[in-house]
mmCIF file of C-alpha atoms in Angstrom:
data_model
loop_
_atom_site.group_PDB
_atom_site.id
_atom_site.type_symbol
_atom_site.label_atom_id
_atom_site.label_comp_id
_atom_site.label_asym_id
_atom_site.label_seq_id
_atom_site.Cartn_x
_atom_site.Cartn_y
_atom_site.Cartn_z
ATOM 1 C CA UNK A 1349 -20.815 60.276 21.531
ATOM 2 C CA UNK A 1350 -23.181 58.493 19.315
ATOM 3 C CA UNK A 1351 -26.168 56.497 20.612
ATOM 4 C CA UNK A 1352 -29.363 54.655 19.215
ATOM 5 C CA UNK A 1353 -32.761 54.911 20.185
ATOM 6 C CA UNK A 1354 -34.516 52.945 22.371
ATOM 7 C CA UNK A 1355 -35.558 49.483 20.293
ATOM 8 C CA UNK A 1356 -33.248 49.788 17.694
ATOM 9 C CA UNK A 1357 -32.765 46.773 16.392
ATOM 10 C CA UNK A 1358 -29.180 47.583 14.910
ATOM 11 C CA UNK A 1359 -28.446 47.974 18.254
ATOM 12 C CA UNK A 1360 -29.201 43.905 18.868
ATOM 13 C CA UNK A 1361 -26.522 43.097 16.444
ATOM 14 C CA UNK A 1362 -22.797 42.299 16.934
ATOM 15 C CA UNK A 1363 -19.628 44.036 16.616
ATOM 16 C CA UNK A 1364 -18.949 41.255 13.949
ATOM 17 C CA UNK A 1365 -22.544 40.956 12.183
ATOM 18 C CA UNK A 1366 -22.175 44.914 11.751
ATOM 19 C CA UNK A 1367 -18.869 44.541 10.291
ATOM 20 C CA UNK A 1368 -19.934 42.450 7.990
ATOM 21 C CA UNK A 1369 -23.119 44.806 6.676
ATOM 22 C CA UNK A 1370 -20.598 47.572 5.933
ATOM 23 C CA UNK A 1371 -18.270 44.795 4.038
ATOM 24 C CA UNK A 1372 -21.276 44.022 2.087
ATOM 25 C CA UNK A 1373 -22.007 47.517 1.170
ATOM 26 C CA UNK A 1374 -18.976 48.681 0.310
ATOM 27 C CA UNK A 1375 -18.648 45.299 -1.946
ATOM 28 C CA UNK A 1376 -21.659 46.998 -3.720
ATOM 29 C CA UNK A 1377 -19.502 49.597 -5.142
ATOM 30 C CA UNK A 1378 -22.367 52.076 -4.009
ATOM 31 C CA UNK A 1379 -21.813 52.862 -1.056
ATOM 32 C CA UNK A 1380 -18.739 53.622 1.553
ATOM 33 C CA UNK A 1381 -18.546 53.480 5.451
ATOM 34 C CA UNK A 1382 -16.935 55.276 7.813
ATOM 35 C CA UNK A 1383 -15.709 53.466 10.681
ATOM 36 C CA UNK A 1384 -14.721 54.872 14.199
ATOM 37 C CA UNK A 1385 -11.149 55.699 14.757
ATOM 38 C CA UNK A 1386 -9.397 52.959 16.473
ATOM 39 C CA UNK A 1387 -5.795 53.776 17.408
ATOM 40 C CA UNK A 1388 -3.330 51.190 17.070
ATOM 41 C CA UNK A 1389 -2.171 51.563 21.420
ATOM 42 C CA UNK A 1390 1.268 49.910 22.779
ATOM 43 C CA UNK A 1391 1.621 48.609 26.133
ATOM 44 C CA UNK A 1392 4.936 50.277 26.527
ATOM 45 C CA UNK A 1393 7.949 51.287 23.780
ATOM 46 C CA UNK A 1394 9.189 48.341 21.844
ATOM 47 C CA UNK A 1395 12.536 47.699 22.174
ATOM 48 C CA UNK A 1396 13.440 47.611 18.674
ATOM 49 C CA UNK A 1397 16.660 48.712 16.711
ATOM 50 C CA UNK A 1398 15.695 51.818 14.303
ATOM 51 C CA UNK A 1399 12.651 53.072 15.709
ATOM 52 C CA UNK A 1400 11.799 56.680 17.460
ATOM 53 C CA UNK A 1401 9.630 58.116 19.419
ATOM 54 C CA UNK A 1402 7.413 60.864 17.861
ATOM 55 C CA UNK A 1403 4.854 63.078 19.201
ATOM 56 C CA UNK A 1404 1.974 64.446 17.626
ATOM 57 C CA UNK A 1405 0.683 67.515 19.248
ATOM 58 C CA UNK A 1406 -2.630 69.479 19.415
ATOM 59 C CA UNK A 1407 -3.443 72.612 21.573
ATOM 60 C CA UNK A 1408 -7.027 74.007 21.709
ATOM 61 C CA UNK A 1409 -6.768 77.980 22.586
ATOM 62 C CA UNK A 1410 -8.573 80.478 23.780
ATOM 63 C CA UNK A 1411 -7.943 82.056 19.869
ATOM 64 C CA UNK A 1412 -5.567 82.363 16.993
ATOM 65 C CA UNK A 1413 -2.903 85.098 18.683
ATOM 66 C CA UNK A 1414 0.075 83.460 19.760
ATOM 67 C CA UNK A 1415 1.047 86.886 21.708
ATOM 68 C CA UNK A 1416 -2.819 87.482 23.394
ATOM 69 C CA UNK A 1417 -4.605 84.265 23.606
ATOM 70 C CA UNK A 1418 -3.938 81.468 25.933
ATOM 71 C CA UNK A 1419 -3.906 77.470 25.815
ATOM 72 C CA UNK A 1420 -6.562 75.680 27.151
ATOM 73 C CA UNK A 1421 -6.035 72.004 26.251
ATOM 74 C CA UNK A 1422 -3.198 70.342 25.324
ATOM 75 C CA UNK A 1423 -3.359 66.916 24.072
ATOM 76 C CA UNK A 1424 -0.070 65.188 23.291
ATOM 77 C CA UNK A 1425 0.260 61.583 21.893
ATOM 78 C CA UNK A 1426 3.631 59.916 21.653
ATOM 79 C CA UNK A 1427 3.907 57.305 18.747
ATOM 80 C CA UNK A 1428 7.369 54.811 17.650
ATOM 81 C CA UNK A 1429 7.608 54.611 14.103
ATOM 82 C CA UNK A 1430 10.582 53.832 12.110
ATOM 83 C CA UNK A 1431 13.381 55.435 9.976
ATOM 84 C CA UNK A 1432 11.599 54.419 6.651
ATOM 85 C CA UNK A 1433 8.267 56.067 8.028
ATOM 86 C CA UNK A 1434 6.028 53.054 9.259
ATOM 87 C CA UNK A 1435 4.045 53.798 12.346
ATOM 88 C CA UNK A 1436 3.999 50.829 14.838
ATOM 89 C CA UNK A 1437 1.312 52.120 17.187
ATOM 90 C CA UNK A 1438 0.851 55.214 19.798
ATOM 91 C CA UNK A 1439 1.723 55.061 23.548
ATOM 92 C CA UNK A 1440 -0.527 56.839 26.707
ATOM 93 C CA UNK A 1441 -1.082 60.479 25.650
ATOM 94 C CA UNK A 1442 -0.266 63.497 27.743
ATOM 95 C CA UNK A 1443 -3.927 65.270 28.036
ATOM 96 C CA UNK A 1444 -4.845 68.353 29.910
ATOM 97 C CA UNK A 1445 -7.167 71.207 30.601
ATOM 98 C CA UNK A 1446 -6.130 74.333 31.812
ATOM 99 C CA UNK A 1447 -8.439 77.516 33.327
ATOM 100 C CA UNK A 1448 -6.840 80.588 31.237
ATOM 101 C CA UNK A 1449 -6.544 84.126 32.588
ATOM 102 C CA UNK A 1450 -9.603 85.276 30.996
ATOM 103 C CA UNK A 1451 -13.307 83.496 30.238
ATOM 104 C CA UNK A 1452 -13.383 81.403 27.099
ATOM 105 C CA UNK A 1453 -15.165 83.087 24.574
ATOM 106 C CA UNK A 1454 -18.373 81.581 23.497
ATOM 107 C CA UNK A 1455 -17.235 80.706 19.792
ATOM 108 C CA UNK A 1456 -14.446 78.507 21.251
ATOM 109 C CA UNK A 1457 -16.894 76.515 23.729
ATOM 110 C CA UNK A 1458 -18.799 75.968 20.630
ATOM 111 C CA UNK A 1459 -16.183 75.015 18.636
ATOM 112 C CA UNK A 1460 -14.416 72.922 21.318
ATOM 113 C CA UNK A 1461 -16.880 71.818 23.724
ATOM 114 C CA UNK A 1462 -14.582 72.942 26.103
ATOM 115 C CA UNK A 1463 -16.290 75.370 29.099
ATOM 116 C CA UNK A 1464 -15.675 77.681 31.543
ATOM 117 C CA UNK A 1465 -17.035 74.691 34.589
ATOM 118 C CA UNK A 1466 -14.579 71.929 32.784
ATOM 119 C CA UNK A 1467 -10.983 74.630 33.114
ATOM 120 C CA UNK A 1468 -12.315 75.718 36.396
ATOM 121 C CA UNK A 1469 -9.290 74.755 38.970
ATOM 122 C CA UNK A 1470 -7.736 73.069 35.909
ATOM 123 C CA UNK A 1471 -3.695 73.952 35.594
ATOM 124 C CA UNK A 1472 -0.524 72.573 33.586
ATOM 125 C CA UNK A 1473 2.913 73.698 34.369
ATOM 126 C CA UNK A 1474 5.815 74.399 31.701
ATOM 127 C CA UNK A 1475 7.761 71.699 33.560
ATOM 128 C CA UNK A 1476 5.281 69.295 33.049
ATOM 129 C CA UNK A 1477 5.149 69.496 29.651
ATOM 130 C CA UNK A 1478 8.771 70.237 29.089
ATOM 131 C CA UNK A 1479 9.094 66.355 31.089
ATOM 132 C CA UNK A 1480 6.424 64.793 28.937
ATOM 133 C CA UNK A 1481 8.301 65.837 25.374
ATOM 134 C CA UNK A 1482 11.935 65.002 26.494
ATOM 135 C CA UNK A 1483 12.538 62.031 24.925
ATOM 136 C CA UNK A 1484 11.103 63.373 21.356
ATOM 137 C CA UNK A 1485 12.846 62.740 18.391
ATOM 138 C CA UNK A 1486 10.424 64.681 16.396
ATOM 139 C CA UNK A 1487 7.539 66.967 17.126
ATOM 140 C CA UNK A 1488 4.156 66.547 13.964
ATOM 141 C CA UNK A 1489 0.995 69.212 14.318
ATOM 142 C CA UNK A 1490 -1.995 69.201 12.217
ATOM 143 C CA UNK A 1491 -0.944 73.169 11.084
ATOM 144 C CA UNK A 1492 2.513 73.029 13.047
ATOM 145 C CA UNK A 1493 2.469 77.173 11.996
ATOM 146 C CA UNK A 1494 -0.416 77.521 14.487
ATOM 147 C CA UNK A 1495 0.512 75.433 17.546
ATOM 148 C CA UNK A 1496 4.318 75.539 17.660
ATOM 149 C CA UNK A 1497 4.248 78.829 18.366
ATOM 150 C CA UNK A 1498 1.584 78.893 21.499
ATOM 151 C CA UNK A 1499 3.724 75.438 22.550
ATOM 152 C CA UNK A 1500 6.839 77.676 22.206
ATOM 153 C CA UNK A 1501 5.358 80.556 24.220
ATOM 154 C CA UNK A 1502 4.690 78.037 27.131
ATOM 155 C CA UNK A 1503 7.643 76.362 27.690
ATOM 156 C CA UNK A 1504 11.071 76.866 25.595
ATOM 157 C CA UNK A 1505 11.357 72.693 25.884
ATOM 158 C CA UNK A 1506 9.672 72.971 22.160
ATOM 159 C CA UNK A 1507 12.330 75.367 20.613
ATOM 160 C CA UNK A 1508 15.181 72.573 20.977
ATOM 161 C CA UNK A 1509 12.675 69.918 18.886
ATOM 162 C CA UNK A 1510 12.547 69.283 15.122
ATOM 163 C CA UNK A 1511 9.058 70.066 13.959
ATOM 164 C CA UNK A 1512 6.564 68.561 11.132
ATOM 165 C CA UNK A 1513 3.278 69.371 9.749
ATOM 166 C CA UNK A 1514 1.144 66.760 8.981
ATOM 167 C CA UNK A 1515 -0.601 69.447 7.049
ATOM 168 C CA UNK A 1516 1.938 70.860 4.851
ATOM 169 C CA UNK A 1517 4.504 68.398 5.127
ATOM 170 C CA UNK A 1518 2.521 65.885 2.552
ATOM 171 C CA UNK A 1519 1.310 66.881 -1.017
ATOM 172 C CA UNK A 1520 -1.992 65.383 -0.449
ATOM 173 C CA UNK A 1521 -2.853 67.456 -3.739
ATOM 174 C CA UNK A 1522 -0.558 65.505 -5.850
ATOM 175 C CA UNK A 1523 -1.641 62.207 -3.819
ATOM 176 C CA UNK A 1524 -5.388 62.753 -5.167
ATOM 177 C CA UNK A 1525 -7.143 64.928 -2.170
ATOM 178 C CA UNK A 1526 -9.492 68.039 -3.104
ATOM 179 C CA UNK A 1527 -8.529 69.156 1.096
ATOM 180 C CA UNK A 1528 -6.188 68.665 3.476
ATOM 181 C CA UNK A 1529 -8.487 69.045 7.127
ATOM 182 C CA UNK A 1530 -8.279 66.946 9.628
ATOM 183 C CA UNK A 1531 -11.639 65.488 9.482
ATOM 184 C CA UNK A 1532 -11.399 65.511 5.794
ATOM 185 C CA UNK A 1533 -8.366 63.092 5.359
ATOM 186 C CA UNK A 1534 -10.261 60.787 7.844
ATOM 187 C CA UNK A 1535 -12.948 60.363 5.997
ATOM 188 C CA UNK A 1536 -11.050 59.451 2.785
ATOM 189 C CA UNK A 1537 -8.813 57.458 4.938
ATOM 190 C CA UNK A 1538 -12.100 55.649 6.323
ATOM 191 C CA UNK A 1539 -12.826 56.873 9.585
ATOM 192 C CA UNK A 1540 -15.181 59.365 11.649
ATOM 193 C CA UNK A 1541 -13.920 60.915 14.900
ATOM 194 C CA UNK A 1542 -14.872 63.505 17.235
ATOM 195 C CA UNK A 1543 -12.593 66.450 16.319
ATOM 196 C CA UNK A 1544 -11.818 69.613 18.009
ATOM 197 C CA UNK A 1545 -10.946 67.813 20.999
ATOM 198 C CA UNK A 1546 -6.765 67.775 21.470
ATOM 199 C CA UNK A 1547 -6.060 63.967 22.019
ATOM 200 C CA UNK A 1548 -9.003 63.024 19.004
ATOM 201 C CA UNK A 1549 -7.495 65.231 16.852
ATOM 202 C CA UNK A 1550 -3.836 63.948 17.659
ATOM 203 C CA UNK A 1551 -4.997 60.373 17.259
ATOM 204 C CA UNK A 1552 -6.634 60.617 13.974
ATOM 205 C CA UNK A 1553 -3.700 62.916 12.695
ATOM 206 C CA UNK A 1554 -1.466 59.865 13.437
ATOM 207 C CA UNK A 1555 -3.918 57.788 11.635
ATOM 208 C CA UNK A 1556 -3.811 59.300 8.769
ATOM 209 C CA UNK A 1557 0.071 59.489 8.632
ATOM 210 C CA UNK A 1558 0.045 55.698 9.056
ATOM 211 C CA UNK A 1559 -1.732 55.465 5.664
ATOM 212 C CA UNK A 1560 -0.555 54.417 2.254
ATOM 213 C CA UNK A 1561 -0.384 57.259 -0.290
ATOM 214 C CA UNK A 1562 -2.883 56.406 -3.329
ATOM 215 C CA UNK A 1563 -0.546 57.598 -5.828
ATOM 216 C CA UNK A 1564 2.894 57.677 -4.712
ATOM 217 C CA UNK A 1565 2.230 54.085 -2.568
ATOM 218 C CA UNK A 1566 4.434 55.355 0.357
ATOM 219 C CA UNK A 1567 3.155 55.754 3.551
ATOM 220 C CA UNK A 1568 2.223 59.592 4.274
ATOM 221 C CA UNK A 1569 4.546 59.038 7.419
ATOM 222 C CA UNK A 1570 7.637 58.527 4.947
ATOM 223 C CA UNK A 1571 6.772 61.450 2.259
ATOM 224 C CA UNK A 1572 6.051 63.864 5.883
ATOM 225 C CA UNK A 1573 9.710 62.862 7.223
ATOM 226 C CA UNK A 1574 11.281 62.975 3.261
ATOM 227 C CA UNK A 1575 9.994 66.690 3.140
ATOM 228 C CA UNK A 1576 10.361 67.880 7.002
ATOM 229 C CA UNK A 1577 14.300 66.950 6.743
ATOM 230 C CA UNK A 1578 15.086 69.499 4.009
ATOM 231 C CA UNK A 1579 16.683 72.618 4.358
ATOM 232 C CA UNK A 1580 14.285 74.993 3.810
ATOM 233 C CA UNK A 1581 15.011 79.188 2.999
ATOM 234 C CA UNK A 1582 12.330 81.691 3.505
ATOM 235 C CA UNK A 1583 12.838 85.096 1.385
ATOM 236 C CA UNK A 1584 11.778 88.607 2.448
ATOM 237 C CA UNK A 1585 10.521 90.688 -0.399
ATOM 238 C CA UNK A 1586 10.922 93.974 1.600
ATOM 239 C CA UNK A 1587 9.361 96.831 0.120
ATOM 240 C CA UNK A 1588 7.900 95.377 -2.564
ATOM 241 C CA UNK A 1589 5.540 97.246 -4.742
ATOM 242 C CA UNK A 1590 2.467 97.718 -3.483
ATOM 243 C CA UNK A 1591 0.654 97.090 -6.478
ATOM 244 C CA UNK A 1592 1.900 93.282 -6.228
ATOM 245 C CA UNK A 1593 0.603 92.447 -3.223
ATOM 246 C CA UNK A 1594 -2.007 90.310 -5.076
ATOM 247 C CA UNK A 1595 0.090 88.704 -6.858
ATOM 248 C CA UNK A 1596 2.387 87.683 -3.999
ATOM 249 C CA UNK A 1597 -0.330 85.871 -2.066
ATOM 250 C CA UNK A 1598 -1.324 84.062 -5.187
ATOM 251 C CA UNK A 1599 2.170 82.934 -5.726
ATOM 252 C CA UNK A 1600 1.841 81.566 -2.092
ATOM 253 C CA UNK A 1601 3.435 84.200 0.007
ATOM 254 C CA UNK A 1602 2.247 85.528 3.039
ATOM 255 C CA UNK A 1603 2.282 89.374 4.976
ATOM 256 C CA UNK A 1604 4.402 89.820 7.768
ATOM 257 C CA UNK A 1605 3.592 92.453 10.005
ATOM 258 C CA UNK A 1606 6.700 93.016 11.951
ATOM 259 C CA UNK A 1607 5.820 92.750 15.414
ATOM 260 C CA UNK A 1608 7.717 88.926 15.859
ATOM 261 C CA UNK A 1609 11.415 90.850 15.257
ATOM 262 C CA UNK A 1610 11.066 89.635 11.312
ATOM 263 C CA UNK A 1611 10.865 92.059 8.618
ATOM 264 C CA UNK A 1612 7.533 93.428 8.318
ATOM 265 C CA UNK A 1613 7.195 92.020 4.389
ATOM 266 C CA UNK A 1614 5.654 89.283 1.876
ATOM 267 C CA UNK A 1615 7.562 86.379 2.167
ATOM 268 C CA UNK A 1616 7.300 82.803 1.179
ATOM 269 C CA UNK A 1617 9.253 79.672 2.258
ATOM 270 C CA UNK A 1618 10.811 77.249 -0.118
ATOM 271 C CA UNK A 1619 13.326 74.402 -1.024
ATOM 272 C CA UNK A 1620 16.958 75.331 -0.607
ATOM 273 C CA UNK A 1621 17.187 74.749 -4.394
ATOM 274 C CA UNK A 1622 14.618 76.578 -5.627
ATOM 275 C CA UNK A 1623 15.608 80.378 -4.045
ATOM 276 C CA UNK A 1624 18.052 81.202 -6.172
ATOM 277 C CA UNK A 1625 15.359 81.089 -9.117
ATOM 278 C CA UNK A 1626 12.839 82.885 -6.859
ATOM 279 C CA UNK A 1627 15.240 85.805 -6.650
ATOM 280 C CA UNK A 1628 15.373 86.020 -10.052
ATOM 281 C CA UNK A 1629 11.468 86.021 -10.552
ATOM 282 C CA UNK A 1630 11.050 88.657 -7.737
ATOM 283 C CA UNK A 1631 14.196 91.159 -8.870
ATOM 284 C CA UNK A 1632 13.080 90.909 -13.038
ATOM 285 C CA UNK A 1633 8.843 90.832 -12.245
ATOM 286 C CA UNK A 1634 8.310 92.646 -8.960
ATOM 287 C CA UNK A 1635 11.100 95.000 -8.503
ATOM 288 C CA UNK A 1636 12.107 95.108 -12.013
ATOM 289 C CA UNK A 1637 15.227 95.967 -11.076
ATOM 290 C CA UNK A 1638 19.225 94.487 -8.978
ATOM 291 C CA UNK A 1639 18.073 93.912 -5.585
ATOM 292 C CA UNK A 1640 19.266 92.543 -2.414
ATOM 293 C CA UNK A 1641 16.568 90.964 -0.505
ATOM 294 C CA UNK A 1642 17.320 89.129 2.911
ATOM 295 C CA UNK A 1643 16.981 84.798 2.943
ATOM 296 C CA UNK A 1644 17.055 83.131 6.480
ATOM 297 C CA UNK A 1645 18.000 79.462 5.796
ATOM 298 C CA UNK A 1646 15.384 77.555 7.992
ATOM 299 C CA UNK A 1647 15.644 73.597 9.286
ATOM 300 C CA UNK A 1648 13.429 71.986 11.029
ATOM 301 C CA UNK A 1649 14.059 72.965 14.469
ATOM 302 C CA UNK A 1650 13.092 76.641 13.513
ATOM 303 C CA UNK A 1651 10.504 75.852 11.165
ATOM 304 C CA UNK A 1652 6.991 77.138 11.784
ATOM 305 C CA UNK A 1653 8.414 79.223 14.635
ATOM 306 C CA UNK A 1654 8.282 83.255 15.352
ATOM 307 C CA UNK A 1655 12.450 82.487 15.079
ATOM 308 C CA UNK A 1656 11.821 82.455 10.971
#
């Protein structure tokens, strides 16, 4: 929370007079302000022909293992937008604490703010959550590869959703962005919030997505659903040399160790259309040589889970 000092005489001014200083400044063409987040909240869902109901999710955790860490906040926010990717405005979020099994390390209370005293007694059940996302159409994380798969682990309600990533789902590259964090986006988009914290960071996430692309002039809602709905195949270059493991990553795949029931391999996920010249690449440059390497076709109710 931000505060002034004591006689501040900023702090004498009005909501309006301030707005106006920052209009001026910007006018300058020197300067740019960020202001504070300020969700767009519904009283209830509109009754509207053509609209869903999506939910953007956030999970702070106890650490990055899906298999040995726990949850310890979830913050969910529900949000109607429409088939052609315009966001009318969010609805009363689903937030939570929970006490895990073991103590929070110290790097997560300092990344979080969240402490052992504020979990303490704090609990969430699987059917409360699994009641809460029901009426999804669609579910949108900020890094949907990270939290789908802790959301999975606590409650199979998840597995039976379409999933997003507000991350990976937009080229903010080819849109004009040198990063695609959270906090970073806000800022270009205009805004300062307090991150780190589930429902903040679901909030500005749909923020952001309510925003009109720079170059493309679509809002990033519309290019996230546009690239979400394709079919999507991920191939497993077992036993690839080991020598082009370099290589690999640059070319944007990743290692898979094994122990989810995939093939422990490099592998990369891509367009439906584009595998067939990616098995070419990999079979004349890596293996140099005829080889048949498995592809599991992926869609978005698999994607970003342990299932692909």
């Amino acid at each position: 929370m931000h505060t002034r000092p004591a006689g501040d005489p900023m702090a004498e001014l009005t909501p309006d007079q301030m707005e106006h200083m920052a209009t001026t400044l910007e006018g300058t063409g020197r300067y740019r302000v960020l202001r504070p987040l300020a969700p767009r909240v519904l009283a209830e869902y509109p009754p509207e022909a053509g609209t869903r109901l999506g939910m953007f999710l956030d999970l702070e955790t106890t650490g990055l293992s899906a298999v040995k860490d726990e949850i310890i906040e979830f913050g969910i926010v529900p949000f109607v937008y429409t088939l052609d990717g315009r966001i009318l405005g969010s609805l009363e979020p689903f937030s939570r604490l929970r006490e895990p099994s073991r103590p929070i390390p110290p790097q997560i209370t300092a990344l979080t703010g969240i402490t052992p005293a504020m979990v303490a007694g704090q609990s969430v059940t699987p059917e409360e959550v699994a009641s809460f996302v029901a009426p999804a159409s669609l579910i949108i994380a900020h890094n949907a590869d990270f939290d789908r798969k802790f959301a999975e682990r606590f409650t199979p309600a998840f597995t039976t959703k379409p999933w997003a990533c507000s991350m990976k789902d937009v080229d903010w590259a080819a849109e004009g962005f040198e990063g695609r964090k959270l906090s970073y986006l806000g800022m270009q988009a205009g805004f300062w919030f307090d991150g780190h914290r589930a429902v903040d960071d679901c909030q500005a996430g749909i923020a952001i997505l309510d925003r009109v692309l720079p170059v493309s002039g679509q809002p990033a809602l519309a290019a996230l659903l546009e690239n979400a709905r394709q079919v999507r195949c991920r191939i497993w270059a077992e036993n690839a040399p080991y020598e082009f493991k370099d290589q690999l990553r640059q070319r944007g795949y990743r290692w898979n160790d094994g122990t989810d029931g995939n093939p422990r391999a490099w592998s990369i996920s891509l367009p439906e259309a584009e595998v067939e010249a990616e098995l070419a690449y990999l079979k004349a440059e890596v293996f140099a040589r005829p080889v048949d390497l498995p592809v599991t076709r992926i869609t978005p109710w698999d994607r970003f889970s342990t299932r692909c």
